[in-house]
CSV table of C-alpha atoms in Angstrom, one decimal:
chain,number,residue,atom,x,y,z
U,11,UNK,CA,-1.1,33.8,41.9
U,12,UNK,CA,-1.0,33.7,45.8
U,13,UNK,CA,-3.1,31.4,47.8
U,14,UNK,CA,-4.5,32.7,51.1
U,15,UNK,CA,-2.5,32.2,54.3
U,16,UNK,CA,-2.8,28.9,56.1
U,17,UNK,CA,-6.3,29.4,57.5
U,18,UNK,CA,-9.9,28.5,56.6
U,19,UNK,CA,-9.5,30.1,53.2
U,20,UNK,CA,-6.5,27.9,52.3
U,21,UNK,CA,-8.3,24.8,53.4
U,22,UNK,CA,-11.2,25.7,51.1
U,23,UNK,CA,-8.7,26.2,48.3
U,24,UNK,CA,-7.1,22.8,48.8
U,25,UNK,CA,-10.6,21.2,48.9
U,26,UNK,CA,-11.3,22.7,45.5
U,27,UNK,CA,-8.0,21.4,44.2
U,28,UNK,CA,-8.7,17.9,45.5
U,29,UNK,CA,-12.1,17.9,43.7
U,30,UNK,CA,-10.9,19.0,40.3
U,31,UNK,CA,-10.5,16.2,37.7
U,32,UNK,CA,-7.3,17.7,36.4
U,33,UNK,CA,-4.1,16.3,38.0
U,34,UNK,CA,-2.7,19.1,40.2
U,35,UNK,CA,0.4,19.1,42.5
U,36,UNK,CA,2.2,21.7,44.6
U,37,UNK,CA,5.9,21.4,45.2
U,38,UNK,CA,8.6,23.5,46.9
U,39,UNK,CA,12.3,23.4,46.4
U,40,UNK,CA,11.9,20.2,44.3
U,41,UNK,CA,9.8,18.3,46.8
U,42,UNK,CA,6.1,17.4,46.8
U,43,UNK,CA,3.9,19.3,49.2
U,44,UNK,CA,0.5,18.4,47.9
U,45,UNK,CA,-1.1,16.2,45.2
U,46,UNK,CA,-4.8,15.9,44.4
U,47,UNK,CA,-6.5,12.5,43.8
U,48,UNK,CA,-6.3,12.9,40.0
U,49,UNK,CA,-2.5,13.4,40.3
U,50,UNK,CA,-2.1,10.4,42.6
U,51,UNK,CA,-4.1,8.3,40.1
U,52,UNK,CA,-2.0,9.5,37.2
U,53,UNK,CA,1.2,8.6,39.0
U,54,UNK,CA,-0.1,5.1,39.7
U,55,UNK,CA,-0.2,5.5,43.4
U,56,UNK,CA,-2.9,4.9,46.1
U,57,UNK,CA,-2.1,7.7,48.6
U,58,UNK,CA,-0.5,11.1,48.3
U,59,UNK,CA,1.3,10.5,51.6
U,60,UNK,CA,3.6,8.2,49.7
U,61,UNK,CA,5.1,11.2,47.8
U,62,UNK,CA,4.7,14.2,50.1
U,63,UNK,CA,8.2,15.3,51.1
U,64,UNK,CA,9.9,13.2,48.5
U,65,UNK,CA,11.8,14.7,45.5
U,66,UNK,CA,9.7,15.5,42.5
U,67,UNK,CA,12.4,13.9,40.3
U,68,UNK,CA,11.7,10.5,41.8
U,69,UNK,CA,8.8,10.0,39.3
U,70,UNK,CA,10.5,11.7,36.3
U,71,UNK,CA,12.5,9.8,33.7
U,72,UNK,CA,16.2,10.2,34.3
U,73,UNK,CA,16.7,11.9,30.9
U,74,UNK,CA,14.2,14.6,31.8
U,75,UNK,CA,15.2,15.3,35.4
U,76,UNK,CA,17.6,18.1,34.6
U,77,UNK,CA,15.1,20.0,32.5
U,78,UNK,CA,12.4,19.5,35.2
U,79,UNK,CA,14.7,20.9,37.9
U,80,UNK,CA,15.6,23.9,35.8
U,81,UNK,CA,12.0,24.6,35.1
U,82,UNK,CA,11.1,24.4,38.8
U,83,UNK,CA,13.9,26.8,39.8
U,84,UNK,CA,12.8,29.2,37.1
U,85,UNK,CA,9.2,29.3,38.4
U,86,UNK,CA,10.2,29.7,42.1
U,87,UNK,CA,13.1,32.2,41.5
U,88,UNK,CA,11.3,34.3,38.9
U,89,UNK,CA,7.9,34.3,40.4
U,90,UNK,CA,6.2,33.9,37.1
U,91,UNK,CA,4.4,31.2,35.1
U,92,UNK,CA,6.3,29.2,32.4
U,93,UNK,CA,5.2,27.7,29.2
U,94,UNK,CA,3.9,24.2,28.9
U,95,UNK,CA,6.7,21.5,28.8
U,96,UNK,CA,6.5,17.8,28.2
U,97,UNK,CA,8.1,15.3,30.5
U,98,UNK,CA,8.1,11.5,30.9
U,99,UNK,CA,7.1,10.1,34.2
U,100,UNK,CA,7.6,6.5,35.4
U,101,UNK,CA,4.8,4.8,37.3
U,102,UNK,CA,5.6,2.1,40.0
U,103,UNK,CA,4.7,-0.6,37.6
U,104,UNK,CA,7.3,0.6,35.1
U,105,UNK,CA,4.8,2.2,32.7
U,106,UNK,CA,6.2,5.4,31.1
U,107,UNK,CA,3.7,8.2,30.5
U,108,UNK,CA,4.2,11.3,28.5
U,109,UNK,CA,2.7,14.3,30.3
U,110,UNK,CA,2.5,18.0,29.5
U,111,UNK,CA,2.8,20.3,32.6
U,112,UNK,CA,2.3,23.9,33.3
U,113,UNK,CA,3.6,25.6,36.4
U,114,UNK,CA,2.8,28.9,38.1
U,115,UNK,CA,4.2,30.4,41.3
U,116,UNK,CA,2.0,30.3,44.4
U,117,UNK,CA,2.3,30.8,48.2
U,118,UNK,CA,1.6,27.6,50.0
U,119,UNK,CA,2.0,27.0,53.7
U,120,UNK,CA,3.2,30.6,53.8
U,121,UNK,CA,6.2,29.9,51.6
U,122,UNK,CA,6.9,30.4,47.8
U,123,UNK,CA,6.0,27.2,45.9
U,124,UNK,CA,5.0,26.0,42.5
U,125,UNK,CA,1.5,24.8,41.4
U,126,UNK,CA,1.7,22.4,38.5
U,127,UNK,CA,-1.2,21.1,36.4
U,128,UNK,CA,-0.5,17.9,34.4
U,129,UNK,CA,-2.1,16.5,31.3
U,130,UNK,CA,-1.6,12.9,30.1
U,131,UNK,CA,-0.5,13.1,26.4
U,132,UNK,CA,0.7,9.5,26.1
U,133,UNK,CA,-2.0,8.4,23.6
U,134,UNK,CA,-1.4,11.5,21.5
U,135,UNK,CA,2.3,10.9,21.4
U,136,UNK,CA,1.8,7.2,20.6
U,137,UNK,CA,-0.5,8.2,17.8
U,138,UNK,CA,2.0,10.7,16.6
U,139,UNK,CA,4.8,8.1,16.6
U,140,UNK,CA,2.6,5.6,14.8
U,141,UNK,CA,1.8,8.3,12.2
U,142,UNK,CA,5.5,9.0,11.8
U,143,UNK,CA,6.3,5.3,11.5
U,144,UNK,CA,3.5,5.0,8.9
U,145,UNK,CA,4.8,8.0,7.0
U,146,UNK,CA,8.4,6.6,7.1
U,147,UNK,CA,7.2,3.2,5.9
U,148,UNK,CA,5.2,4.7,3.1
U,149,UNK,CA,8.1,6.9,2.0
U,150,UNK,CA,10.5,3.9,2.1
U,151,UNK,CA,8.2,1.9,-0.1
U,152,UNK,CA,7.3,4.8,-2.4
U,153,UNK,CA,10.9,5.9,-2.8
U,154,UNK,CA,12.0,2.4,-3.9
U,155,UNK,CA,8.9,1.5,-6.0
U,156,UNK,CA,9.3,1.0,-9.7
U,157,UNK,CA,5.8,2.3,-10.4
U,158,UNK,CA,5.1,6.0,-10.2
U,159,UNK,CA,3.2,7.0,-7.0
U,160,UNK,CA,1.5,10.4,-7.1
U,161,UNK,CA,-0.7,12.1,-4.4
U,162,UNK,CA,-3.1,14.8,-5.4
U,163,UNK,CA,-5.5,17.0,-3.4
U,164,UNK,CA,-9.1,17.6,-4.1
U,165,UNK,CA,-8.2,20.2,-6.8
U,166,UNK,CA,-6.1,17.6,-8.6
U,167,UNK,CA,-2.8,19.4,-7.7
U,168,UNK,CA,0.2,17.1,-7.1
U,169,UNK,CA,1.4,17.2,-3.5
U,170,UNK,CA,3.7,14.2,-3.7
U,171,UNK,CA,5.5,12.3,-6.4
U,172,UNK,CA,8.1,9.5,-5.9
U,173,UNK,CA,11.4,9.2,-7.9
U,174,UNK,CA,9.8,6.7,-10.4
U,175,UNK,CA,7.5,9.4,-11.5
U,176,UNK,CA,10.4,11.3,-13.0
U,177,UNK,CA,11.6,8.2,-14.8
U,178,UNK,CA,8.1,7.6,-16.2
U,179,UNK,CA,7.1,11.1,-17.3
U,180,UNK,CA,10.5,12.9,-17.6
U,181,UNK,CA,9.6,15.7,-15.2
U,182,UNK,CA,11.8,16.4,-12.1
U,183,UNK,CA,9.7,15.8,-9.0
U,184,UNK,CA,10.3,19.3,-7.8
U,185,UNK,CA,8.8,20.7,-11.0
U,186,UNK,CA,5.6,18.6,-10.6
U,187,UNK,CA,4.7,19.6,-7.0
U,188,UNK,CA,1.8,22.1,-6.9
U,189,UNK,CA,1.0,21.6,-10.5
U,190,UNK,CA,-2.2,19.9,-11.9
U,191,UNK,CA,-2.1,16.1,-12.3
U,192,UNK,CA,-3.6,16.6,-15.8
U,193,UNK,CA,-0.1,17.9,-16.8
U,194,UNK,CA,0.6,14.2,-17.1
U,195,UNK,CA,-2.4,13.6,-19.3
U,196,UNK,CA,-2.8,14.5,-23.0
U,197,UNK,CA,-5.0,17.6,-23.5
U,198,UNK,CA,-7.9,15.7,-25.1
U,199,UNK,CA,-8.4,13.6,-21.9
U,200,UNK,CA,-8.0,16.4,-19.2
U,201,UNK,CA,-11.6,17.5,-19.1
U,202,UNK,CA,-12.8,14.0,-18.7
U,203,UNK,CA,-10.5,13.4,-15.8
U,204,UNK,CA,-11.6,16.6,-14.0
U,205,UNK,CA,-15.3,15.8,-14.5
U,206,UNK,CA,-14.8,12.3,-13.0
U,207,UNK,CA,-12.9,13.6,-10.0
U,208,UNK,CA,-15.4,16.4,-9.4
U,209,UNK,CA,-18.3,14.0,-9.6
U,210,UNK,CA,-16.8,11.7,-7.1
U,211,UNK,CA,-16.0,14.5,-4.6
U,212,UNK,CA,-19.5,15.8,-4.8
U,213,UNK,CA,-21.4,12.6,-4.8
U,214,UNK,CA,-19.0,9.8,-3.7
U,215,UNK,CA,-20.2,7.9,-6.7
U,216,UNK,CA,-17.5,6.3,-8.9
U,217,UNK,CA,-18.3,5.7,-12.5
U,218,UNK,CA,-15.9,2.7,-12.4
U,219,UNK,CA,-13.6,0.9,-10.0
U,220,UNK,CA,-10.5,2.8,-9.1
U,221,UNK,CA,-8.3,-0.3,-9.5
U,222,UNK,CA,-6.3,-0.7,-12.7
U,223,UNK,CA,-8.0,2.2,-14.5
U,224,UNK,CA,-6.6,2.6,-18.0
U,225,UNK,CA,-5.2,6.1,-18.5
U,226,UNK,CA,-3.3,7.6,-21.4
U,227,UNK,CA,-0.3,9.5,-20.0
U,228,UNK,CA,1.9,12.1,-21.6
U,229,UNK,CA,5.6,12.5,-21.0
U,230,UNK,CA,7.5,15.8,-20.9
U,231,UNK,CA,8.6,15.4,-24.5
U,232,UNK,CA,5.0,15.0,-25.6
U,233,UNK,CA,5.2,11.2,-26.2
U,234,UNK,CA,2.1,9.3,-25.0
U,235,UNK,CA,2.3,6.2,-22.9
U,236,UNK,CA,-0.3,3.7,-21.8
U,237,UNK,CA,-0.7,3.4,-18.1
U,238,UNK,CA,-2.9,1.7,-15.5
U,239,UNK,CA,-3.8,3.7,-12.3
U,240,UNK,CA,-5.1,2.4,-9.0
U,241,UNK,CA,-6.4,5.2,-6.7
U,242,UNK,CA,-6.9,5.3,-2.9
U,243,UNK,CA,-8.4,8.1,-0.9
U,244,UNK,CA,-7.5,9.5,2.6
U,245,UNK,CA,-8.2,12.6,4.7
U,246,UNK,CA,-5.9,14.9,6.7
U,247,UNK,CA,-7.3,17.6,8.8
U,248,UNK,CA,-10.6,17.5,6.8
U,249,UNK,CA,-8.7,17.7,3.5
U,250,UNK,CA,-9.3,15.0,0.9
U,251,UNK,CA,-6.3,13.5,-0.9
U,252,UNK,CA,-5.9,10.7,-3.5
U,253,UNK,CA,-2.8,8.6,-4.0
U,254,UNK,CA,-2.4,6.9,-7.4
U,255,UNK,CA,-0.1,4.0,-8.2
U,256,UNK,CA,0.7,4.4,-11.9
U,257,UNK,CA,2.1,1.5,-13.9
U,258,UNK,CA,3.5,2.0,-17.4
U,259,UNK,CA,1.9,-0.8,-19.5
U,260,UNK,CA,3.0,0.4,-22.9
U,261,UNK,CA,5.4,-2.5,-23.4
U,262,UNK,CA,2.8,-5.0,-22.1
U,263,UNK,CA,0.2,-3.6,-24.5
U,264,UNK,CA,2.6,-3.8,-27.4
U,265,UNK,CA,3.4,-7.4,-26.5
U,266,UNK,CA,-0.3,-8.2,-26.2
U,267,UNK,CA,-0.9,-6.8,-29.7
U,268,UNK,CA,2.0,-8.7,-31.1
U,269,UNK,CA,0.7,-11.9,-29.5
U,270,UNK,CA,-2.8,-11.2,-31.0
U,271,UNK,CA,-1.3,-10.7,-34.4
U,272,UNK,CA,0.8,-13.9,-34.0
U,273,UNK,CA,-2.3,-15.8,-33.0
U,274,UNK,CA,-4.3,-14.5,-35.9
U,275,UNK,CA,-1.5,-15.4,-38.3
U,276,UNK,CA,-1.3,-18.9,-36.8
U,277,UNK,CA,-5.0,-19.4,-37.0
U,278,UNK,CA,-5.1,-18.3,-40.6
U,279,UNK,CA,-2.3,-20.7,-41.5
U,280,UNK,CA,-4.0,-23.4,-39.5
U,281,UNK,CA,-7.4,-22.9,-41.3
U,282,UNK,CA,-6.0,-22.3,-44.8
U,283,UNK,CA,-3.2,-24.9,-44.9
U,284,UNK,CA,-3.7,-27.6,-47.6
U,285,UNK,CA,-1.9,-30.1,-45.4
U,286,UNK,CA,-3.7,-31.8,-42.5
U,287,UNK,CA,-2.9,-30.1,-39.1
U,288,UNK,CA,-4.0,-31.3,-35.7
U,289,UNK,CA,-3.2,-30.6,-32.1
U,290,UNK,CA,-3.3,-33.2,-29.4
U,291,UNK,CA,-2.6,-33.3,-25.6
U,292,UNK,CA,0.1,-35.4,-24.0
U,293,UNK,CA,-2.0,-38.5,-24.0
U,294,UNK,CA,-2.7,-38.1,-27.8
U,295,UNK,CA,-6.3,-37.0,-27.5
U,296,UNK,CA,-7.0,-34.7,-30.5
U,297,UNK,CA,-8.0,-31.2,-29.4
U,298,UNK,CA,-8.5,-29.6,-32.8
U,299,UNK,CA,-8.0,-30.4,-36.5
U,300,UNK,CA,-8.0,-28.1,-39.5
U,301,UNK,CA,-10.4,-28.4,-42.5
U,302,UNK,CA,-7.8,-30.1,-44.6
U,303,UNK,CA,-7.3,-32.7,-41.9
U,304,UNK,CA,-11.0,-33.3,-41.5
U,305,UNK,CA,-11.3,-33.9,-45.2
U,306,UNK,CA,-8.2,-36.1,-45.4
U,307,UNK,CA,-9.4,-38.4,-42.6
U,308,UNK,CA,-13.1,-38.2,-43.4
U,309,UNK,CA,-14.4,-36.8,-40.1
U,310,UNK,CA,-16.9,-34.0,-39.5
U,311,UNK,CA,-15.8,-31.2,-37.2
U,312,UNK,CA,-18.2,-32.4,-34.4
U,313,UNK,CA,-16.8,-35.9,-34.6
U,314,UNK,CA,-13.2,-35.1,-33.9
U,315,UNK,CA,-13.5,-34.5,-30.1
U,316,UNK,CA,-12.3,-37.5,-28.1
U,317,UNK,CA,-10.6,-39.2,-31.0
U,318,UNK,CA,-7.0,-40.3,-30.2
U,319,UNK,CA,-4.1,-39.8,-32.5
U,320,UNK,CA,-3.5,-43.5,-32.1
U,321,UNK,CA,-6.8,-44.1,-34.0
U,322,UNK,CA,-5.3,-42.4,-37.1
U,323,UNK,CA,-2.5,-45.0,-37.4
U,324,UNK,CA,-3.0,-48.1,-39.6
U,325,UNK,CA,-0.1,-49.9,-37.9
U,326,UNK,CA,0.2,-49.5,-34.1
U,327,UNK,CA,3.9,-50.2,-34.5
U,328,UNK,CA,4.3,-46.9,-36.4
U,329,UNK,CA,2.6,-45.1,-33.5
U,330,UNK,CA,5.1,-46.6,-31.0
U,331,UNK,CA,8.0,-45.7,-33.3
U,332,UNK,CA,6.8,-42.1,-33.6
U,333,UNK,CA,6.4,-41.8,-29.8
U,334,UNK,CA,10.0,-43.0,-29.2
U,335,UNK,CA,11.5,-40.7,-31.8
U,336,UNK,CA,9.7,-37.5,-30.7
U,337,UNK,CA,10.4,-38.3,-27.0
U,338,UNK,CA,14.1,-38.5,-27.8
U,339,UNK,CA,14.4,-35.5,-30.1
U,340,UNK,CA,11.4,-33.3,-29.2
U,341,UNK,CA,10.4,-33.1,-32.9
U,342,UNK,CA,10.2,-35.2,-36.0
U,343,UNK,CA,10.2,-34.2,-39.7
U,344,UNK,CA,9.2,-36.3,-42.7
U,345,UNK,CA,8.3,-39.3,-40.6
U,346,UNK,CA,6.9,-42.0,-43.0
U,347,UNK,CA,3.8,-43.8,-41.7
U,348,UNK,CA,0.6,-45.5,-43.0
U,349,UNK,CA,-2.5,-43.7,-41.7
U,350,UNK,CA,-6.1,-44.7,-41.6
U,351,UNK,CA,-9.3,-42.8,-42.6
U,352,UNK,CA,-12.6,-43.0,-40.7
U,353,UNK,CA,-13.9,-45.5,-43.2
U,354,UNK,CA,-10.9,-47.8,-42.6
U,355,UNK,CA,-9.0,-47.0,-45.8
U,356,UNK,CA,-5.3,-46.6,-45.4
U,357,UNK,CA,-2.9,-44.2,-47.1
U,358,UNK,CA,0.8,-43.3,-47.0
U,359,UNK,CA,1.8,-40.1,-45.3
U,360,UNK,CA,4.7,-38.0,-44.0
U,361,UNK,CA,4.3,-36.5,-40.5
U,362,UNK,CA,6.2,-33.5,-39.1
U,363,UNK,CA,5.5,-32.9,-35.4
U,364,UNK,CA,6.8,-30.8,-32.4
U,365,UNK,CA,6.4,-31.6,-28.7
U,366,UNK,CA,5.1,-28.8,-26.5
U,367,UNK,CA,6.7,-28.7,-23.1
U,368,UNK,CA,5.7,-26.9,-19.9
U,369,UNK,CA,8.2,-24.9,-17.8
U,370,UNK,CA,8.8,-28.0,-15.6
U,371,UNK,CA,9.9,-30.0,-18.6
U,372,UNK,CA,6.7,-32.2,-18.8
U,373,UNK,CA,5.0,-32.7,-22.1
U,374,UNK,CA,1.8,-30.6,-22.6
U,375,UNK,CA,0.9,-32.0,-26.1
U,376,UNK,CA,1.9,-32.3,-29.7
């Protein structure tokens, strides 16, 4: 593109360049010849006169100066436009901006020159770097996580799976990518999963919270596992994706069931024992007593609350002797004492007891 010779037409052309909001500069043989107000503002200056005649490379980061010089020479020597190129410029206050420039050959002041338009892309690059950092941080956490982390698209196809997924389900990660998430779910539950996801995508309505959702999983070998899944949603370029953190709770559920069975057995023994059994706190306050104990001591069930184990001893000296022995040993067996019923009657008894301790070693009860 050639501008008119230096006459009224060229002055009109420069007036238009000054008025455009896009930063525009003209340079020749590596030195500034013209900058419009938008370019001056972009460079952090107050007046174009501060740059006219000076080397273009004065405002370009040192690492980018060689590429900028080669680009300028290509435009001026070849007489043709070149593709957009990104450079870093340094403002007087030290701020570094990322700019994208395009250059075309022009005739200015009667001599071959280059006209460059500049676009500030600093925010876009910072956002891109932030995204890359975020992705790197996510990958670092995901790759080292012990829980399986799986991302699916709106069609429930797996687009990401971390190494723990392979350990949990037995599938190599590469084999899972692009396949339906329901591959990891027993066949009888797959339709329910699809309906729930489709309902949410269409309506945004969740039938339940997506935190700690119980889900039966299926390994590659067909074995079923119990899992809890927490889902989160995000969008990329208008596409909806869902990342799930999957925790294998099979062992936890088995332990819970064992504990429940143990508690049921303990409760049955407690209720059905022919011997008196009671539980007290560290101060000796009775918390519960079984039916045989209530009968032995003559109390009703609603009377036992607030009674101290000390009230059951006919001789306070026996109580002190019991406390010293269990404090020293943690338990006693066949401890001979004389106990007292509610009506004051005394009887001889043998006590076996165990001290319950907390993790810090303090006594919780007996």
